């Protein structure tokens, strides 16, 4: 069972000038996995809010201080946990999500792919093929920031005790970063299609990576992603061919 705690404990962290990270408590199996919400700001000050959360009035104030909330995004079918609460708090913005999200949640959404034309030249979207969760990745060009949902997990090295054991031995992430064993075994249905998407993702020139749970990577993220994929047996790399669908 997943539960959230009092929103007064949401953490806020500025990654770069146009990217703000908000982390909300999200407990399951005795571990706080955190739900990361990423604010991506366009040049004109409008915001893309990546991932829903149980936003409090205080959280909404933080969002509006950073920019004008215009789009709320849930980028995978798995991120329905806070969809109703998040939408109730943010009624005004357009709600974008993958195909099938409305059926799963009962909440009306618009298509995330292809992305809004207003994002052209600023935010790219990649639909990840070969997986069951219909996940999409977003790339904020100006800041060189890649934002994903459950494709990658990243945990702090200072994590100890039961959480560290769970991550390293049950999720099978010995380096505390990578594609979890649950994703590899349960979510990938076409390995070749998935690898084509990863090759396309690696063509983006990203320096930073923000994941949906826990720790962002703020330097050399592309190298970390490529290494993690190879460690898991995916022969992906920037020099390989066969792109998949992307936009802008």
PDB file of N, CA and C in Angstrom, residues 137-197:
ATOM      1  N   UNK A 137       9.553  10.089 -22.117  1.00  0.00           N
ATOM      2  CA  UNK A 137      10.637  10.874 -21.523  1.00  0.00           C
ATOM      3  C   UNK A 137      10.573  12.295 -22.067  1.00  0.00           C
ATOM      4  N   UNK A 138      10.936  13.270 -21.233  1.00  0.00           N
ATOM      5  CA  UNK A 138      10.956  14.670 -21.630  1.00  0.00           C
ATOM      6  C   UNK A 138      12.380  15.210 -21.542  1.00  0.00           C
ATOM      7  N   UNK A 139      12.744  16.036 -22.516  1.00  0.00           N
ATOM      8  CA  UNK A 139      14.076  16.643 -22.529  1.00  0.00           C
ATOM      9  C   UNK A 139      13.941  18.154 -22.615  1.00  0.00           C
ATOM     10  N   UNK A 140      14.385  18.831 -21.564  1.00  0.00           N
ATOM     11  CA  UNK A 140      14.380  20.295 -21.512  1.00  0.00           C
ATOM     12  C   UNK A 140      15.696  20.774 -22.119  1.00  0.00           C
ATOM     13  N   UNK A 141      15.614  21.274 -23.339  1.00  0.00           N
ATOM     14  CA  UNK A 141      16.826  21.545 -24.116  1.00  0.00           C
ATOM     15  C   UNK A 141      17.750  22.565 -23.455  1.00  0.00           C
ATOM     16  N   UNK A 142      17.181  23.701 -23.040  1.00  0.00           N
ATOM     17  CA  UNK A 142      18.027  24.802 -22.587  1.00  0.00           C
ATOM     18  C   UNK A 142      18.883  24.426 -21.384  1.00  0.00           C
ATOM     19  N   UNK A 143      18.336  23.603 -20.502  1.00  0.00           N
ATOM     20  CA  UNK A 143      19.073  23.207 -19.296  1.00  0.00           C
ATOM     21  C   UNK A 143      19.802  21.884 -19.450  1.00  0.00           C
ATOM     22  N   UNK A 144      19.556  21.177 -20.570  1.00  0.00           N
ATOM     23  CA  UNK A 144      20.172  19.866 -20.755  1.00  0.00           C
ATOM     24  C   UNK A 144      19.683  18.848 -19.744  1.00  0.00           C
ATOM     25  N   UNK A 145      18.378  18.912 -19.419  1.00  0.00           N
ATOM     26  CA  UNK A 145      17.808  18.051 -18.379  1.00  0.00           C
ATOM     27  C   UNK A 145      16.848  17.024 -18.967  1.00  0.00           C
ATOM     28  N   UNK A 146      17.111  15.758 -18.707  1.00  0.00           N
ATOM     29  CA  UNK A 146      16.224  14.659 -19.075  1.00  0.00           C
ATOM     30  C   UNK A 146      15.353  14.321 -17.876  1.00  0.00           C
ATOM     31  N   UNK A 147      14.046  14.172 -18.104  1.00  0.00           N
ATOM     32  CA  UNK A 147      13.115  13.832 -17.027  1.00  0.00           C
ATOM     33  C   UNK A 147      12.394  12.541 -17.400  1.00  0.00           C
ATOM     34  N   UNK A 148      12.442  11.554 -16.511  1.00  0.00           N
ATOM     35  CA  UNK A 148      11.781  10.270 -16.745  1.00  0.00           C
ATOM     36  C   UNK A 148      10.859   9.945 -15.574  1.00  0.00           C
ATOM     37  N   UNK A 149      10.066   8.910 -15.761  1.00  0.00           N
ATOM     38  CA  UNK A 149       9.189   8.438 -14.683  1.00  0.00           C
ATOM     39  C   UNK A 149       9.850   7.237 -14.003  1.00  0.00           C
ATOM     40  N   UNK A 150       9.440   6.030 -14.379  1.00  0.00           N
ATOM     41  CA  UNK A 150       9.960   4.828 -13.717  1.00  0.00           C
ATOM     42  C   UNK A 150      11.010   4.088 -14.537  1.00  0.00           C
ATOM     43  N   UNK A 151      11.442   4.689 -15.628  1.00  0.00           N
ATOM     44  CA  UNK A 151      12.459   4.061 -16.473  1.00  0.00           C
ATOM     45  C   UNK A 151      13.751   3.820 -15.693  1.00  0.00           C
ATOM     46  N   UNK A 152      14.170   4.815 -14.941  1.00  0.00           N
ATOM     47  CA  UNK A 152      15.362   4.691 -14.099  1.00  0.00           C
ATOM     48  C   UNK A 152      15.027   5.051 -12.660  1.00  0.00           C
ATOM     49  N   UNK A 153      15.712   4.397 -11.736  1.00  0.00           N
ATOM     50  CA  UNK A 153      15.645   4.755 -10.319  1.00  0.00           C
ATOM     51  C   UNK A 153      17.027   5.223  -9.892  1.00  0.00           C
ATOM     52  N   UNK A 154      17.052   6.160  -8.966  1.00  0.00           N
ATOM     53  CA  UNK A 154      18.320   6.697  -8.476  1.00  0.00           C
ATOM     54  C   UNK A 154      18.199   6.980  -6.984  1.00  0.00           C
ATOM     55  N   UNK A 155      19.045   6.322  -6.196  1.00  0.00           N
ATOM     56  CA  UNK A 155      18.982   6.452  -4.738  1.00  0.00           C
ATOM     57  C   UNK A 155      20.304   6.982  -4.201  1.00  0.00           C
ATOM     58  N   UNK A 156      20.279   7.695  -3.072  1.00  0.00           N
ATOM     59  CA  UNK A 156      21.507   8.273  -2.509  1.00  0.00           C
ATOM     60  C   UNK A 156      22.425   7.215  -1.928  1.00  0.00           C
ATOM     61  N   UNK A 157      23.712   7.441  -2.022  1.00  0.00           N
ATOM     62  CA  UNK A 157      24.685   6.472  -1.527  1.00  0.00           C
ATOM     63  C   UNK A 157      24.656   6.351  -0.014  1.00  0.00           C
ATOM     64  N   UNK A 158      24.150   7.378   0.666  1.00  0.00           N
ATOM     65  CA  UNK A 158      24.087   7.314   2.130  1.00  0.00           C
ATOM     66  C   UNK A 158      22.888   6.524   2.642  1.00  0.00           C
ATOM     67  N   UNK A 159      22.054   6.013   1.750  1.00  0.00           N
ATOM     68  CA  UNK A 159      20.916   5.189   2.168  1.00  0.00           C
ATOM     69  C   UNK A 159      21.421   3.941   2.891  1.00  0.00           C
ATOM     70  N   UNK A 160      20.796   3.604   4.018  1.00  0.00           N
ATOM     71  CA  UNK A 160      21.247   2.488   4.840  1.00  0.00           C
ATOM     72  C   UNK A 160      20.068   1.602   5.252  1.00  0.00           C
ATOM     73  N   UNK A 161      20.391   0.486   5.898  1.00  0.00           N
ATOM     74  CA  UNK A 161      19.386  -0.387   6.485  1.00  0.00           C
ATOM     75  C   UNK A 161      18.492  -1.059   5.469  1.00  0.00           C
ATOM     76  N   UNK A 162      17.220  -1.249   5.860  1.00  0.00           N
ATOM     77  CA  UNK A 162      16.250  -1.935   5.021  1.00  0.00           C
ATOM     78  C   UNK A 162      16.088  -1.269   3.650  1.00  0.00           C
ATOM     79  N   UNK A 163      15.972   0.065   3.554  1.00  0.00           N
ATOM     80  CA  UNK A 163      15.844   0.668   2.229  1.00  0.00           C
ATOM     81  C   UNK A 163      17.010   0.314   1.301  1.00  0.00           C
ATOM     82  N   UNK A 164      18.232   0.368   1.811  1.00  0.00           N
ATOM     83  CA  UNK A 164      19.394   0.047   0.981  1.00  0.00           C
ATOM     84  C   UNK A 164      19.376  -1.420   0.562  1.00  0.00           C
ATOM     85  N   UNK A 165      19.029  -2.308   1.483  1.00  0.00           N
ATOM     86  CA  UNK A 165      18.947  -3.735   1.156  1.00  0.00           C
ATOM     87  C   UNK A 165      17.907  -3.963   0.064  1.00  0.00           C
ATOM     88  N   UNK A 166      16.751  -3.332   0.209  1.00  0.00           N
ATOM     89  CA  UNK A 166      15.674  -3.502  -0.772  1.00  0.00           C
ATOM     90  C   UNK A 166      16.129  -3.040  -2.153  1.00  0.00           C
ATOM     91  N   UNK A 167      16.737  -1.876  -2.213  1.00  0.00           N
ATOM     92  CA  UNK A 167      17.164  -1.321  -3.496  1.00  0.00           C
ATOM     93  C   UNK A 167      18.236  -2.195  -4.153  1.00  0.00           C
ATOM     94  N   UNK A 168      19.223  -2.624  -3.387  1.00  0.00           N
ATOM     95  CA  UNK A 168      20.353  -3.349  -3.966  1.00  0.00           C
ATOM     96  C   UNK A 168      20.027  -4.811  -4.283  1.00  0.00           C
ATOM     97  N   UNK A 169      19.237  -5.452  -3.417  1.00  0.00           N
ATOM     98  CA  UNK A 169      19.060  -6.902  -3.550  1.00  0.00           C
ATOM     99  C   UNK A 169      17.686  -7.329  -4.065  1.00  0.00           C
ATOM    100  N   UNK A 170      16.683  -6.492  -3.902  1.00  0.00           N
ATOM    101  CA  UNK A 170      15.347  -6.838  -4.400  1.00  0.00           C
ATOM    102  C   UNK A 170      15.049  -6.103  -5.705  1.00  0.00           C
ATOM    103  N   UNK A 171      15.353  -4.812  -5.743  1.00  0.00           N
ATOM    104  CA  UNK A 171      15.221  -4.085  -7.002  1.00  0.00           C
ATOM    105  C   UNK A 171      16.378  -4.391  -7.952  1.00  0.00           C
ATOM    106  N   UNK A 172      17.432  -5.024  -7.417  1.00  0.00           N
ATOM    107  CA  UNK A 172      18.633  -5.412  -8.176  1.00  0.00           C
ATOM    108  C   UNK A 172      19.341  -4.190  -8.775  1.00  0.00           C
ATOM    109  N   UNK A 173      19.581  -3.209  -7.914  1.00  0.00           N
ATOM    110  CA  UNK A 173      20.325  -2.022  -8.309  1.00  0.00           C
ATOM    111  C   UNK A 173      21.560  -1.905  -7.417  1.00  0.00           C
ATOM    112  N   UNK A 174      22.591  -2.697  -7.668  1.00  0.00           N
ATOM    113  CA  UNK A 174      23.770  -2.700  -6.793  1.00  0.00           C
ATOM    114  C   UNK A 174      24.466  -1.351  -6.714  1.00  0.00           C
ATOM    115  N   UNK A 175      24.370  -0.548  -7.773  1.00  0.00           N
ATOM    116  CA  UNK A 175      24.980   0.785  -7.755  1.00  0.00           C
ATOM    117  C   UNK A 175      23.988   1.859  -7.312  1.00  0.00           C
ATOM    118  N   UNK A 176      22.798   1.437  -6.925  1.00  0.00           N
ATOM    119  CA  UNK A 176      21.733   2.342  -6.475  1.00  0.00           C
ATOM    120  C   UNK A 176      21.182   3.200  -7.609  1.00  0.00           C
ATOM    121  N   UNK A 177      21.514   2.856  -8.832  1.00  0.00           N
ATOM    122  CA  UNK A 177      20.992   3.554 -10.007  1.00  0.00           C
ATOM    123  C   UNK A 177      20.839   2.569 -11.155  1.00  0.00           C
ATOM    124  N   UNK A 178      19.768   2.758 -11.940  1.00  0.00           N
ATOM    125  CA  UNK A 178      19.595   1.948 -13.125  1.00  0.00           C
ATOM    126  C   UNK A 178      18.150   1.575 -13.371  1.00  0.00           C
ATOM    127  N   UNK A 179      17.959   0.547 -14.187  1.00  0.00           N
ATOM    128  CA  UNK A 179      16.637   0.016 -14.509  1.00  0.00           C
ATOM    129  C   UNK A 179      16.347  -1.111 -13.527  1.00  0.00           C
ATOM    130  N   UNK A 180      15.271  -0.998 -12.775  1.00  0.00           N
ATOM    131  CA  UNK A 180      14.986  -2.002 -11.748  1.00  0.00           C
ATOM    132  C   UNK A 180      14.637  -3.348 -12.373  1.00  0.00           C
ATOM    133  N   UNK A 181      14.827  -4.410 -11.612  1.00  0.00           N
ATOM    134  CA  UNK A 181      14.511  -5.747 -12.096  1.00  0.00           C
ATOM    135  C   UNK A 181      13.026  -5.886 -12.388  1.00  0.00           C
ATOM    136  N   UNK A 182      12.177  -5.168 -11.658  1.00  0.00           N
ATOM    137  CA  UNK A 182      10.736  -5.223 -11.909  1.00  0.00           C
ATOM    138  C   UNK A 182      10.422  -4.653 -13.287  1.00  0.00           C
ATOM    139  N   UNK A 183      11.070  -3.553 -13.636  1.00  0.00           N
ATOM    140  CA  UNK A 183      10.858  -2.952 -14.949  1.00  0.00           C
ATOM    141  C   UNK A 183      11.386  -3.873 -16.040  1.00  0.00           C
ATOM    142  N   UNK A 184      12.582  -4.406 -15.840  1.00  0.00           N
ATOM    143  CA  UNK A 184      13.194  -5.260 -16.862  1.00  0.00           C
ATOM    144  C   UNK A 184      12.362  -6.504 -17.138  1.00  0.00           C
ATOM    145  N   UNK A 185      11.843  -7.125 -16.082  1.00  0.00           N
ATOM    146  CA  UNK A 185      11.167  -8.416 -16.248  1.00  0.00           C
ATOM    147  C   UNK A 185       9.666  -8.301 -16.504  1.00  0.00           C
ATOM    148  N   UNK A 186       9.038  -7.253 -15.963  1.00  0.00           N
ATOM    149  CA  UNK A 186       7.584  -7.162 -16.036  1.00  0.00           C
ATOM    150  C   UNK A 186       7.073  -6.133 -17.029  1.00  0.00           C
ATOM    151  N   UNK A 187       7.850  -5.106 -17.311  1.00  0.00           N
ATOM    152  CA  UNK A 187       7.353  -4.007 -18.131  1.00  0.00           C
ATOM    153  C   UNK A 187       7.828  -4.057 -19.575  1.00  0.00           C
ATOM    154  N   UNK A 188       8.996  -4.606 -19.824  1.00  0.00           N
ATOM    155  CA  UNK A 188       9.514  -4.657 -21.191  1.00  0.00           C
ATOM    156  C   UNK A 188       8.935  -5.874 -21.908  1.00  0.00           C
ATOM    157  N   UNK A 189       8.189  -5.629 -22.964  1.00  0.00           N
ATOM    158  CA  UNK A 189       7.577  -6.726 -23.711  1.00  0.00           C
ATOM    159  C   UNK A 189       8.250  -6.943 -25.069  1.00  0.00           C
ATOM    160  N   UNK A 190       8.992  -5.958 -25.541  1.00  0.00           N
ATOM    161  CA  UNK A 190       9.709  -6.064 -26.814  1.00  0.00           C
ATOM    162  C   UNK A 190      11.086  -5.428 -26.616  1.00  0.00           C
ATOM    163  N   UNK A 191      12.077  -6.261 -26.358  1.00  0.00           N
ATOM    164  CA  UNK A 191      13.408  -5.753 -26.020  1.00  0.00           C
ATOM    165  C   UNK A 191      14.025  -4.952 -27.156  1.00  0.00           C
ATOM    166  N   UNK A 192      13.837  -5.388 -28.388  1.00  0.00           N
ATOM    167  CA  UNK A 192      14.429  -4.677 -29.517  1.00  0.00           C
ATOM    168  C   UNK A 192      13.821  -3.285 -29.677  1.00  0.00           C
ATOM    169  N   UNK A 193      12.504  -3.191 -29.534  1.00  0.00           N
ATOM    170  CA  UNK A 193      11.847  -1.882 -29.625  1.00  0.00           C
ATOM    171  C   UNK A 193      12.299  -0.975 -28.489  1.00  0.00           C
ATOM    172  N   UNK A 194      12.447  -1.557 -27.308  1.00  0.00           N
ATOM    173  CA  UNK A 194      12.921  -0.784 -26.158  1.00  0.00           C
ATOM    174  C   UNK A 194      14.330  -0.248 -26.410  1.00  0.00           C
ATOM    175  N   UNK A 195      15.209  -1.075 -26.939  1.00  0.00           N
ATOM    176  CA  UNK A 195      16.583  -0.636 -27.193  1.00  0.00           C
ATOM    177  C   UNK A 195      16.629   0.450 -28.267  1.00  0.00           C
ATOM    178  N   UNK A 196      15.758   0.365 -29.263  1.00  0.00           N
ATOM    179  CA  UNK A 196      15.708   1.434 -30.263  1.00  0.00           C
ATOM    180  C   UNK A 196      15.337   2.763 -29.606  1.00  0.00           C
ATOM    181  N   UNK A 197      14.398   2.700 -28.678  1.00  0.00           N
ATOM    182  CA  UNK A 197      14.020   3.921 -27.963  1.00  0.00           C
ATOM    183  C   UNK A 197      15.164   4.444 -27.107  1.00  0.00           C
TER     184      UNK A 197
END
